Coordinates of C-alpha atoms in Angstrom, one line a residue:
Chain A
M9 CA 104.5 89.7 94.0
K10 CA 101.1 90.8 95.1
L11 CA 97.7 90.0 93.6
A12 CA 97.0 93.8 93.4
L13 CA 100.2 94.3 91.4
L14 CA 99.3 91.5 89.1
A15 CA 95.8 92.9 88.6
L16 CA 97.4 96.3 87.7
R17 CA 99.7 94.8 85.2
N18 CA 96.8 92.9 83.6
L19 CA 95.1 96.2 83.1
A20 CA 98.0 97.3 81.0
R21 CA 97.7 94.3 78.6
N22 CA 95.0 95.8 76.5
R23 CA 95.7 99.4 76.7
R24 CA 93.1 100.6 74.4
R25 CA 90.3 98.8 76.1
T26 CA 91.5 99.8 79.5
A27 CA 91.8 103.5 78.3
I28 CA 88.2 103.4 77.1
S29 CA 87.0 101.9 80.4
L30 CA 89.0 104.5 82.4
A31 CA 87.5 107.3 80.2
V32 CA 84.0 106.1 81.0
V33 CA 84.7 106.0 84.7
A34 CA 86.5 109.3 84.6
T35 CA 83.8 111.0 82.6
G36 CA 81.1 109.7 84.9
T37 CA 83.1 110.9 87.9
A38 CA 83.6 114.4 86.4
A39 CA 79.9 114.6 85.5
L40 CA 78.9 113.9 89.0
L41 CA 81.4 116.5 90.4
L42 CA 80.1 119.1 88.0
T43 CA 76.5 118.3 88.9
A44 CA 77.3 118.3 92.6
G45 CA 79.2 121.6 92.2
F46 CA 76.4 123.3 90.3
M47 CA 73.8 122.1 92.8
A48 CA 76.0 123.5 95.7
F49 CA 76.3 126.8 93.8
S50 CA 72.5 126.8 93.3
F51 CA 71.7 126.0 96.9
E52 CA 74.3 128.5 98.2
G53 CA 73.1 131.2 95.8
L54 CA 69.4 130.6 96.4
S55 CA 69.8 130.5 100.2
E56 CA 72.0 133.7 100.3
A57 CA 69.6 135.4 97.9
M58 CA 66.7 134.6 100.1
I59 CA 68.4 135.5 103.4
H60 CA 69.8 138.8 102.1
G61 CA 66.7 139.4 100.0
G62 CA 64.8 140.1 103.2
L63 CA 64.4 136.8 105.0
G64 CA 67.3 137.1 107.4
H65 CA 68.8 134.1 109.2
L66 CA 66.3 134.3 112.1
E67 CA 63.0 135.9 112.7
I68 CA 61.8 137.0 116.1
A69 CA 58.1 137.4 116.4
L70 CA 55.4 136.9 118.9
G71 CA 55.0 133.2 119.5
S72 CA 51.3 133.3 118.8
A73 CA 51.9 135.1 115.5
S74 CA 54.6 132.8 114.2
A75 CA 53.2 129.4 114.8
G76 CA 53.1 127.4 111.6
R77 CA 53.8 130.4 109.4
T78 CA 56.3 130.8 106.7
A79 CA 57.8 133.9 105.2
T80 CA 55.1 136.3 104.2
L81 CA 54.7 140.0 103.4
E82 CA 51.3 140.1 105.1
R83 CA 52.4 139.9 108.7
S84 CA 50.5 142.7 110.4
P85 CA 52.0 144.4 113.4
A86 CA 48.6 143.8 115.1
E87 CA 50.3 140.8 116.6
G88 CA 53.7 142.6 116.8
L89 CA 56.4 143.4 119.2
D90 CA 55.9 146.4 121.6
D91 CA 59.3 146.3 123.3
W92 CA 61.2 145.5 120.1
E93 CA 64.0 147.9 120.9
V94 CA 64.8 146.1 124.1
V95 CA 64.8 142.7 122.3
Q96 CA 67.0 144.3 119.5
R97 CA 69.6 145.4 122.0
Q98 CA 69.7 141.9 123.7
V99 CA 70.1 140.1 120.4
E100 CA 72.6 142.4 118.8
A101 CA 74.9 141.9 121.8
L102 CA 75.2 138.2 120.9
P103 CA 78.3 137.0 119.1
G104 CA 77.9 136.5 115.3
V105 CA 74.9 138.7 115.0
L106 CA 75.4 141.4 112.4
A107 CA 72.1 143.2 113.2
A108 CA 68.5 142.7 114.3
S109 CA 66.4 144.9 112.1
P110 CA 62.7 145.7 112.7
T111 CA 60.2 145.3 109.9
V112 CA 56.7 146.4 109.5
H113 CA 54.4 144.7 106.9
V114 CA 51.6 146.7 105.6
A115 CA 49.0 145.9 102.9
G116 CA 46.6 148.3 101.3
M117 CA 45.8 150.4 98.2
V118 CA 48.1 152.9 96.5
S119 CA 46.5 155.6 94.3
T120 CA 47.6 158.5 92.2
A121 CA 46.1 161.9 91.9
S122 CA 44.8 160.9 88.5
G123 CA 42.7 158.2 90.2
T124 CA 44.7 155.1 89.2
S125 CA 45.0 152.7 92.1
A126 CA 46.4 149.3 92.8
A127 CA 46.8 146.9 95.7
F128 CA 50.2 146.9 97.4
L129 CA 52.3 144.9 99.8
G130 CA 54.7 147.2 101.7
V131 CA 57.7 146.4 103.8
A132 CA 59.3 148.9 106.0
G133 CA 62.6 148.6 107.7
D134 CA 65.7 150.3 109.1
P135 CA 67.8 151.1 105.9
A136 CA 71.1 151.6 107.7
R137 CA 70.8 148.2 109.6
E138 CA 69.6 146.4 106.5
R139 CA 72.6 147.6 104.6
R140 CA 74.8 146.2 107.4
M141 CA 72.9 143.0 107.2
G142 CA 73.6 142.7 103.5
F143 CA 69.9 143.1 102.5
S144 CA 70.0 144.2 98.9
V145 CA 67.5 146.6 97.4
K146 CA 67.8 146.6 93.6
L147 CA 67.4 150.2 92.8
R148 CA 66.7 150.7 89.1
Q149 CA 65.9 154.4 89.0
G150 CA 65.9 157.4 91.4
D151 CA 67.1 157.4 95.0
P152 CA 66.6 155.1 98.0
V153 CA 64.5 156.0 101.0
P154 CA 66.6 158.1 103.4
D155 CA 68.1 156.5 106.5
A156 CA 66.8 159.1 108.9
P157 CA 63.2 158.8 110.1
P158 CA 61.0 161.0 108.0
R159 CA 59.3 164.0 109.4
E160 CA 55.5 164.1 108.9
G161 CA 54.7 165.1 105.4
E162 CA 58.1 164.1 104.1
D163 CA 57.4 160.4 103.8
R164 CA 59.1 158.7 100.8
V165 CA 58.7 155.2 99.2
M166 CA 60.5 153.0 96.7
I167 CA 58.0 151.3 94.3
A168 CA 58.7 148.1 92.4
Q169 CA 58.9 148.7 88.6
G170 CA 55.8 146.6 87.8
L171 CA 53.6 148.5 90.3
A172 CA 55.0 151.9 89.1
Q173 CA 54.2 150.9 85.6
A174 CA 50.7 150.0 86.5
L175 CA 50.2 153.3 88.3
G176 CA 52.1 155.3 85.7
V177 CA 54.4 156.9 88.2
G178 CA 58.2 157.5 88.5
P179 CA 60.7 159.1 90.9
G180 CA 59.3 162.4 92.2
S181 CA 55.6 161.4 91.7
R182 CA 53.2 161.8 94.6
V183 CA 51.0 158.8 95.6
T184 CA 48.6 158.1 98.5
L185 CA 48.8 154.9 100.5
L186 CA 45.6 153.7 102.1
A187 CA 45.6 151.0 104.8
V188 CA 43.5 149.9 107.7
D189 CA 45.2 150.8 111.0
L190 CA 45.4 148.7 114.1
E191 CA 42.2 150.4 115.4
G192 CA 40.4 149.2 112.3
M193 CA 40.1 152.7 110.8
L194 CA 41.1 153.5 107.2
N195 CA 44.1 155.7 107.2
A196 CA 45.9 157.5 104.4
L197 CA 49.5 158.7 103.9
D198 CA 50.7 160.9 101.1
V199 CA 54.2 159.9 100.0
T200 CA 56.7 160.8 97.4
V201 CA 58.2 158.2 95.1
A202 CA 61.9 158.3 95.8
G203 CA 63.0 155.5 93.4
L204 CA 62.0 152.4 91.4
I205 CA 63.2 149.0 92.5
T206 CA 62.9 145.4 91.6
T207 CA 62.5 142.4 93.9
G208 CA 63.9 140.1 91.2
V209 CA 60.5 138.3 91.1
Q210 CA 58.2 139.4 88.3
E211 CA 54.9 138.6 90.1
L212 CA 56.0 140.4 93.3
D213 CA 57.2 143.5 91.3
T214 CA 53.5 144.2 90.5
R215 CA 52.6 144.8 94.1
Y216 CA 55.7 145.6 96.1
L217 CA 56.9 148.8 97.7
R218 CA 59.3 149.8 100.5
L219 CA 59.0 152.6 102.9
S220 CA 60.7 153.7 106.1
L221 CA 59.8 152.3 109.4
G222 CA 58.4 155.6 110.7
S223 CA 56.2 156.0 107.6
A224 CA 54.7 152.5 108.0
Q225 CA 54.1 153.0 111.7
R226 CA 52.4 156.3 111.0
L227 CA 50.2 154.7 108.4
L228 CA 49.1 152.0 110.8
G229 CA 49.0 154.2 113.9
T230 CA 51.3 152.1 116.0
T231 CA 54.8 151.9 117.4
R232 CA 54.9 148.2 117.1
V233 CA 56.8 146.2 114.5
S234 CA 55.8 143.0 112.8
N235 CA 59.0 141.2 113.7
L236 CA 62.8 141.5 114.0
L237 CA 64.9 140.0 111.3
V238 CA 68.4 138.8 112.5
T239 CA 71.3 138.4 110.2
L240 CA 74.5 136.6 111.1
D241 CA 78.1 136.9 109.9
R242 CA 77.9 133.4 108.4
T243 CA 75.0 131.2 107.4
S244 CA 76.7 128.2 108.8
R245 CA 76.2 129.7 112.3
T246 CA 72.4 129.6 112.0
E247 CA 71.9 126.7 114.4
E248 CA 74.3 128.0 117.0
A249 CA 72.8 131.5 116.9
L250 CA 69.2 130.1 117.0
A251 CA 70.1 128.4 120.3
S252 CA 71.7 131.4 121.8
V253 CA 68.9 133.8 120.8
R254 CA 66.3 131.4 122.1
S255 CA 68.2 131.2 125.3
V256 CA 68.4 135.0 125.7
L257 CA 64.7 135.5 125.0
A258 CA 63.5 132.5 127.0
G259 CA 61.9 134.5 129.8
H260 CA 60.3 137.2 127.6
Q261 CA 56.6 137.9 128.1
P262 CA 54.6 137.5 126.0
P263 CA 56.6 134.4 124.7
L264 CA 58.6 135.0 121.5
A265 CA 59.3 132.6 118.7
V266 CA 62.7 132.4 117.1
V267 CA 62.4 130.8 113.7
P268 CA 65.4 129.9 111.4
W269 CA 65.2 130.9 107.7
T270 CA 64.9 127.3 106.6
E271 CA 61.5 126.9 108.2
R272 CA 60.3 130.1 106.6
A273 CA 61.4 129.2 103.1
P274 CA 59.4 126.3 101.7
F275 CA 60.4 127.5 98.2
Y276 CA 64.0 126.7 99.1
A277 CA 63.1 123.2 100.4
Q278 CA 61.1 122.6 97.1
V279 CA 64.1 123.7 95.0
E280 CA 66.4 121.6 97.0
A281 CA 64.2 118.5 96.7
L282 CA 63.9 119.1 93.0
Y283 CA 67.7 119.4 92.5
V284 CA 68.4 116.4 94.6
G285 CA 65.9 114.5 92.6
I286 CA 67.6 115.6 89.4
F287 CA 71.0 114.7 90.8
W288 CA 69.8 111.2 91.7
F289 CA 68.2 110.8 88.3
L290 CA 71.5 111.8 86.6
G291 CA 73.5 109.7 89.0
T292 CA 71.4 106.6 88.3
I293 CA 72.0 107.1 84.5
V294 CA 75.8 107.6 85.1
F295 CA 75.8 104.6 87.4
A296 CA 74.0 102.3 84.9
L297 CA 76.3 103.5 82.0
V298 CA 79.5 102.8 83.9
V299 CA 78.2 99.5 85.2
L300 CA 77.3 98.3 81.7
A301 CA 80.5 99.5 80.1
T302 CA 82.9 98.2 82.7
S303 CA 81.0 95.0 83.2
N304 CA 81.4 94.3 79.5
T305 CA 85.1 95.0 79.7
L306 CA 85.6 92.8 82.7
T307 CA 83.6 90.0 81.1
M308 CA 85.7 90.2 77.9
T309 CA 88.8 90.1 80.1
V310 CA 87.7 86.9 81.7
M311 CA 86.7 85.3 78.4
E312 CA 90.0 86.1 76.8
R313 CA 92.0 84.8 79.7
F314 CA 90.1 81.5 80.4
R315 CA 93.3 79.4 79.7
E316 CA 95.4 81.7 81.9
L317 CA 92.9 81.6 84.7
G318 CA 92.7 77.8 84.4
T319 CA 96.5 77.6 84.6
L320 CA 96.4 79.7 87.8
R321 CA 93.9 77.3 89.2
A322 CA 95.9 74.3 88.1
L323 CA 99.0 75.7 89.9
G324 CA 97.1 75.8 93.1
T325 CA 95.6 79.3 93.2
S326 CA 92.3 79.2 95.1
V327 CA 89.1 80.0 93.3
W328 CA 88.7 83.1 95.4
Q329 CA 92.2 84.3 94.7
V330 CA 91.5 84.0 91.0
A331 CA 88.1 85.7 91.4
G332 CA 89.8 88.3 93.6
L333 CA 92.3 89.0 90.8
I334 CA 89.3 90.0 88.5
G335 CA 87.8 92.0 91.4
L336 CA 91.0 93.8 92.0
E337 CA 91.2 94.7 88.3
A338 CA 87.8 96.2 88.7
V339 CA 88.9 98.1 91.8
W340 CA 91.9 99.5 90.0
L341 CA 89.7 100.7 87.2
G342 CA 87.4 102.4 89.7
L343 CA 90.3 103.9 91.6
I344 CA 92.3 105.2 88.7
G345 CA 89.2 106.2 86.8
G346 CA 87.9 108.0 89.9
V347 CA 91.2 109.9 90.5
V348 CA 91.5 110.9 86.8
G349 CA 87.8 111.9 87.0
D350 CA 88.5 114.0 90.1
V351 CA 91.3 115.8 88.3
L352 CA 89.2 116.2 85.1
G353 CA 86.3 117.5 87.2
A354 CA 88.5 120.0 89.1
G355 CA 89.9 121.2 85.8
L356 CA 86.5 121.6 84.2
I357 CA 85.1 123.4 87.3
G358 CA 88.1 125.8 87.2
L359 CA 87.6 126.3 83.4
L360 CA 83.9 127.0 83.7
N361 CA 84.4 129.5 86.5
A362 CA 87.2 131.2 84.6
I363 CA 85.2 131.5 81.4
G364 CA 82.3 133.1 83.4
I365 CA 79.2 131.9 81.5
T366 CA 76.1 134.0 82.0
M367 CA 72.9 132.1 82.1
P368 CA 69.4 133.5 81.4
P369 CA 67.2 134.4 84.4
P370 CA 65.7 131.4 86.1
P371 CA 61.9 131.0 85.8
G372 CA 60.1 133.9 87.5
A373 CA 63.3 135.9 88.1
V374 CA 64.4 139.1 86.4
D375 CA 68.2 139.2 86.4
P376 CA 70.5 136.7 84.5
I377 CA 72.8 134.8 86.7
E378 CA 76.5 134.0 86.2
L379 CA 77.2 130.3 86.2
R380 CA 79.5 129.1 88.9
V381 CA 80.4 125.6 89.9
V382 CA 81.5 125.2 93.5
F383 CA 84.3 122.8 94.6
V384 CA 82.6 120.4 97.0
P385 CA 85.5 118.6 98.7
E386 CA 83.3 115.7 100.0
A387 CA 82.1 115.1 96.5
F388 CA 85.6 114.4 95.3
G389 CA 86.1 111.5 97.8
G390 CA 82.5 110.5 97.5
A391 CA 82.7 110.1 93.7
I392 CA 85.7 107.8 94.0
L393 CA 83.9 105.7 96.6
L394 CA 80.9 105.6 94.3
M395 CA 83.0 104.5 91.4
L396 CA 84.6 101.8 93.5
T397 CA 81.1 100.6 94.4
V398 CA 80.0 100.8 90.7
L399 CA 83.0 98.7 89.6
A400 CA 82.5 96.2 92.4
L401 CA 79.0 95.8 91.1
A402 CA 80.2 95.5 87.5
A403 CA 82.6 92.8 88.6
V404 CA 80.0 90.6 90.1
A405 CA 79.0 88.7 86.9
P406 CA 82.6 88.2 85.7
V407 CA 83.7 87.1 89.2
L408 CA 80.9 84.6 89.4
R409 CA 81.9 83.3 86.0
V410 CA 85.4 82.7 87.3
A411 CA 84.1 81.1 90.4
R412 CA 82.2 78.5 88.3
L413 CA 85.2 77.9 86.0
R414 CA 86.1 74.2 85.4
I415 CA 89.9 73.9 85.2
V416 CA 90.0 71.3 82.5
D417 CA 87.6 73.4 80.3
A418 CA 89.7 76.5 80.9
L419 CA 92.9 74.7 80.0
T420 CA 91.5 73.5 76.7
H421 CA 89.8 76.8 75.9
T422 CA 90.8 78.2 72.6
Chain B
M13 CA 108.6 47.3 103.3
T14 CA 107.9 48.6 99.8
A15 CA 107.0 52.3 99.5
P16 CA 103.5 52.9 98.1
P17 CA 103.3 54.1 94.5
V18 CA 103.1 57.8 94.0
F19 CA 100.1 57.3 91.7
D20 CA 97.9 54.3 92.2
A21 CA 94.9 54.3 89.8
R22 CA 92.4 51.5 89.8
G23 CA 89.7 51.2 87.2
L24 CA 89.6 54.9 86.4
S25 CA 86.8 55.8 84.0
K26 CA 85.7 59.2 82.7
R27 CA 82.8 60.0 80.4
F28 CA 82.1 63.3 78.6
H29 CA 78.7 64.3 77.2
M30 CA 78.8 66.2 73.9
G31 CA 75.3 67.1 73.0
Q32 CA 73.4 63.8 72.7
A33 CA 76.6 61.7 72.4
T34 CA 78.6 60.3 75.3
V35 CA 82.3 59.9 74.9
E36 CA 84.1 57.3 77.0
A37 CA 87.5 59.0 77.4
L38 CA 88.8 56.5 79.9
R39 CA 87.5 52.9 80.4
G40 CA 88.8 51.3 83.6
V41 CA 92.5 52.4 83.5
D42 CA 94.8 50.7 86.1
L43 CA 98.2 52.4 86.5
Q44 CA 100.8 52.5 89.2
V45 CA 103.7 55.0 89.1
S46 CA 106.5 54.6 91.6
A47 CA 108.8 57.3 93.1
G48 CA 111.4 58.6 90.7
E49 CA 109.8 57.1 87.6
V50 CA 109.6 58.9 84.2
L51 CA 106.5 57.6 82.5
V52 CA 105.3 58.5 79.0
V53 CA 101.7 58.1 78.2
A54 CA 101.4 57.6 74.5
G55 CA 98.6 57.2 72.1
P56 CA 96.8 58.9 69.3
S57 CA 94.6 61.9 69.7
G58 CA 91.4 61.1 71.6
S59 CA 93.0 58.0 73.3
G60 CA 92.5 59.6 76.7
K61 CA 96.1 60.8 77.5
S62 CA 95.1 64.3 78.6
T63 CA 92.1 63.0 80.5
L64 CA 94.3 60.7 82.4
L65 CA 96.8 63.5 83.2
H66 CA 93.9 65.7 84.4
L67 CA 92.7 63.0 86.8
L68 CA 96.2 62.3 88.1
G69 CA 96.7 66.0 88.5
T70 CA 93.4 66.3 90.5
L71 CA 92.2 68.8 87.9
D72 CA 89.2 66.6 87.3
E73 CA 87.4 63.8 89.0
P74 CA 86.8 60.3 87.7
D75 CA 83.3 58.9 87.2
A76 CA 84.4 55.6 88.4
G77 CA 87.5 54.0 89.9
A78 CA 89.8 55.1 92.6
L79 CA 93.0 57.2 92.6
T80 CA 95.5 57.3 95.5
I81 CA 98.3 59.8 95.4
D82 CA 101.2 59.3 97.7
G83 CA 98.9 57.2 99.9
T84 CA 96.1 59.8 100.0
P85 CA 92.8 58.8 98.3
A86 CA 92.0 61.7 95.9
S87 CA 88.3 61.1 96.4
S88 CA 88.7 62.1 100.1
M89 CA 89.9 65.5 99.2
G90 CA 87.5 68.5 98.8
E91 CA 88.0 71.3 96.4
A92 CA 90.1 73.4 98.7
E93 CA 92.3 70.3 99.6
R94 CA 92.8 69.4 96.0
T95 CA 93.9 73.0 95.3
A96 CA 96.3 72.9 98.2
F97 CA 97.6 69.5 97.1
R98 CA 98.3 70.7 93.6
R99 CA 100.0 73.8 95.0
I100 CA 102.4 71.9 97.3
R101 CA 102.8 68.4 95.7
L102 CA 102.4 68.7 92.0
G103 CA 103.9 70.6 89.1
F104 CA 102.4 71.1 85.6
V105 CA 103.9 71.6 82.2
F106 CA 101.6 72.5 79.3
Q107 CA 101.9 72.2 75.5
T108 CA 101.3 76.0 75.1
F109 CA 103.6 76.8 78.1
N110 CA 100.8 78.8 79.8
L111 CA 103.1 81.4 81.3
L112 CA 101.6 84.6 82.6
P113 CA 102.5 87.2 79.9
V114 CA 102.6 90.1 82.4
L115 CA 105.2 88.4 84.6
S116 CA 108.9 88.0 83.8
A117 CA 110.5 84.6 83.6
Q118 CA 111.7 85.0 87.2
E119 CA 108.2 86.1 88.4
N120 CA 106.6 83.2 86.6
V121 CA 108.9 80.7 88.3
E122 CA 108.3 82.4 91.7
L123 CA 104.5 82.0 91.3
P124 CA 104.2 78.5 92.9
L125 CA 106.4 79.7 95.8
W126 CA 104.3 82.8 96.2
L127 CA 101.2 80.7 96.3
A128 CA 102.8 78.5 99.0
G129 CA 103.6 81.6 101.1
V130 CA 107.4 81.5 100.8
S131 CA 109.1 84.7 101.7
S132 CA 110.2 87.1 98.9
G133 CA 113.9 86.6 99.5
E134 CA 113.7 82.9 99.5
R135 CA 111.4 83.0 96.4
R136 CA 113.9 85.0 94.5
R137 CA 116.8 82.7 95.4
R138 CA 115.0 79.5 94.6
A139 CA 113.5 80.8 91.3
H140 CA 117.0 82.1 90.3
E141 CA 118.4 78.6 91.0
A142 CA 115.6 76.9 89.1
L143 CA 116.1 79.1 86.1
A144 CA 119.9 78.6 86.2
E145 CA 119.2 74.8 86.3
V146 CA 117.2 75.0 83.0
G147 CA 119.9 77.2 81.5
L148 CA 118.0 80.5 81.6
G149 CA 119.8 82.3 84.5
A150 CA 120.6 85.2 82.2
R151 CA 117.1 85.5 80.8
R152 CA 115.2 85.8 84.1
G153 CA 114.2 89.4 83.6
H154 CA 112.6 88.7 80.2
R155 CA 108.9 88.4 79.7
P156 CA 107.5 85.4 77.8
D157 CA 107.0 87.3 74.6
Q158 CA 110.7 88.1 74.6
L159 CA 111.6 84.4 74.8
S160 CA 111.7 81.6 72.1
G161 CA 109.4 78.6 72.3
G162 CA 112.1 76.4 73.8
E163 CA 113.0 79.1 76.4
R164 CA 109.4 79.5 77.4
Q165 CA 109.0 75.7 77.9
R166 CA 112.2 75.8 80.0
V167 CA 110.7 78.5 82.1
A168 CA 107.5 76.4 82.5
I169 CA 109.6 73.4 83.6
A170 CA 111.4 75.6 86.1
R171 CA 108.0 76.8 87.4
A172 CA 106.8 73.2 87.7
L173 CA 109.9 72.1 89.7
V174 CA 110.8 75.2 91.8
H175 CA 108.7 74.1 94.8
R176 CA 110.1 70.5 94.7
P177 CA 106.9 68.7 93.9
L178 CA 106.3 65.0 94.3
A179 CA 105.4 64.7 90.6
V180 CA 105.3 66.8 87.4
L181 CA 102.5 66.2 84.9
A182 CA 103.5 67.3 81.4
D183 CA 100.8 67.4 78.7
E184 CA 102.5 67.4 75.2
P185 CA 105.5 69.4 76.5
T186 CA 107.2 69.3 73.1
G187 CA 104.1 69.7 71.0
N188 CA 104.9 73.3 70.1
L189 CA 108.6 72.9 69.6
D190 CA 110.8 71.9 66.7
S191 CA 112.5 68.5 66.9
G192 CA 115.9 69.9 68.0
T193 CA 114.4 71.9 70.8
A194 CA 112.1 69.0 71.7
A195 CA 115.1 66.8 72.2
E196 CA 116.8 69.4 74.4
V197 CA 113.6 69.7 76.5
M198 CA 113.4 65.9 76.8
E199 CA 117.0 65.7 77.9
L200 CA 116.4 68.4 80.4
L201 CA 113.4 66.5 81.9
M202 CA 115.5 63.4 82.2
S203 CA 118.4 65.2 83.9
L204 CA 116.0 66.9 86.3
N205 CA 114.5 63.5 87.1
R206 CA 117.9 62.1 87.8
A207 CA 118.9 65.2 89.9
H208 CA 115.8 65.5 92.0
G209 CA 114.0 62.1 91.7
T210 CA 110.8 63.9 90.8
V211 CA 108.2 61.7 89.1
F212 CA 107.5 62.8 85.5
V213 CA 104.3 61.7 83.8
I214 CA 104.4 62.9 80.2
A215 CA 101.5 62.6 77.8
T216 CA 102.8 62.8 74.2
H217 CA 102.6 61.4 70.8
D218 CA 106.1 62.6 69.9
A219 CA 107.8 59.4 68.6
A220 CA 111.3 60.6 69.6
L221 CA 110.2 61.4 73.1
I222 CA 108.4 58.1 73.4
A223 CA 111.5 56.2 72.2
R224 CA 113.6 57.8 75.0
A225 CA 111.2 57.1 77.8
P226 CA 112.2 54.5 80.4
R227 CA 108.5 53.4 80.7
R228 CA 105.8 53.7 78.1
V229 CA 102.1 53.3 78.7
A230 CA 100.1 53.2 75.5
L231 CA 96.4 54.1 75.6
H232 CA 93.9 53.2 73.0
D233 CA 90.3 54.1 73.1
G234 CA 90.5 54.9 76.8
R235 CA 92.2 51.6 77.8
V236 CA 95.8 50.7 78.6
A237 CA 96.9 48.9 75.5
S238 CA 100.5 48.3 76.7
D239 CA 102.8 49.1 79.6
E240 CA 106.5 48.6 78.7
R241 CA 109.7 49.4 80.5
K242 CA 113.1 49.7 78.9
A243 CA 115.4 47.0 80.1
S244 CA 118.0 49.5 81.2
A245 CA 115.4 51.6 83.2

């Protein structure tokens, strides 16, 4: 006979009450798993969207240009890389690197023949490499910019829908880009609208356009690029790749800065902090509910079994063995409830993913998202440990009550 | 040289406070119980029978007086020592049987042995023997709710004796039994006393049980009103 076995049998005495307590613990566990899984999905989705939406895993730029700067579309090649093709070859030779793509950022005015004009933020890149890197351009109408460098007079751009709407242009329209080149002179470039795109962010769609690297360099009168964006085969390799790229470029003059995407994405950190805050808030509510519900159950258990506990003490059971019996009943509730909650949570996660719920676009976004809940293995063990902690806490008051029990009072309790 | 009494109570007093009122449950009780004795403590409700048993069983402490059990002053024992003393040297039988409902008869009887750290094989053997001795060898797998009142009290008696205690303290052991079953239980207690020499101190107001007792101590208002021994005892 073991105390743990006795505690388990005691749980079976009032099956309905035990079932309710287990349901509370299991529901709390499942709720935590779903929240953790949804958070993981959100973090994963947001990080991959940002990385493959143009951020890359790493950015290589001049050290003087990158200090203290986050992701921006206004990084002029004035402080850019001259020998970027050499750097590109060095970096692309490293394991895990999918590609290192040059980008040129250009800001200026875009105007139409009818005289309508608007400010623009343009990004130029290497379309073939960007495809390899998984950068996604959401083309809504028309064609993408060709992979091959454009000949003079054949420059083409993709304009975001909001900007195209403001200008009243569509695929095939001719527009003029005006920008200040690196010499400080105003330069103009006539281009054809190849297609309409969206960035997924409403505000950015009113100013954004994409063009080929050659077109942007022609407009700015330079062969430099603003930076190189490096994409890896897996996001989890970021730290490892960061170290190896830094090592390879350590002797470069002028010094280069290699910055991971996390340092260039304050928005991601803000969202992460917000979600973690929500998780703790929900977790605290679940914690409090489970503590209150199970503490009540355990207290009732002690009250109803005063005489029995007194008998155990009379027979020579130590006060801590009797208190331990109540504690073990709490542990069993936490363990069984936690395991049932894990199974319930896994089932619900599978069900939600199988149903495929489509959620409306998040604030500021354009496209709806499909809800997915990720299996977070650590959360399954963590939730059980948390429930054991919760039940241990819930058992404190009943255990103290047992510890203060007077045997003769307990034996005469009715 | 005469062996010291198993219980030697001198001037035991116990008070209870109930709101503003103070109840004198025991008022200077002197009592000596020798090895192998069967002693019935009789008296009406509120005379102090249960309180005396609680003090003799180290379940409670007197407000005044001294109690020595088998040569050891009870007042010298701390809480842990009293618990260990009860575990090893004493057995208890209660009016309402007080068996653990989730344990079988066999497991209930094994309980004191388990608390004393006896190995599982030895526990099983001794519990089986104790149950056979009270006539319940065939019912050892049954839980208390599957047993009659008399059978439950037999299990409780087996539990009280299985670890071969110095003394068994029984508080109204026949209080919840019909007269026939009560007589059987009393007979069982007497035969176990003869077989093992265990001291039995039985608090009761069951006239039939009192009449059969070799020694009768009557309490009245917390005092010993009489202490009689049967001539044949």
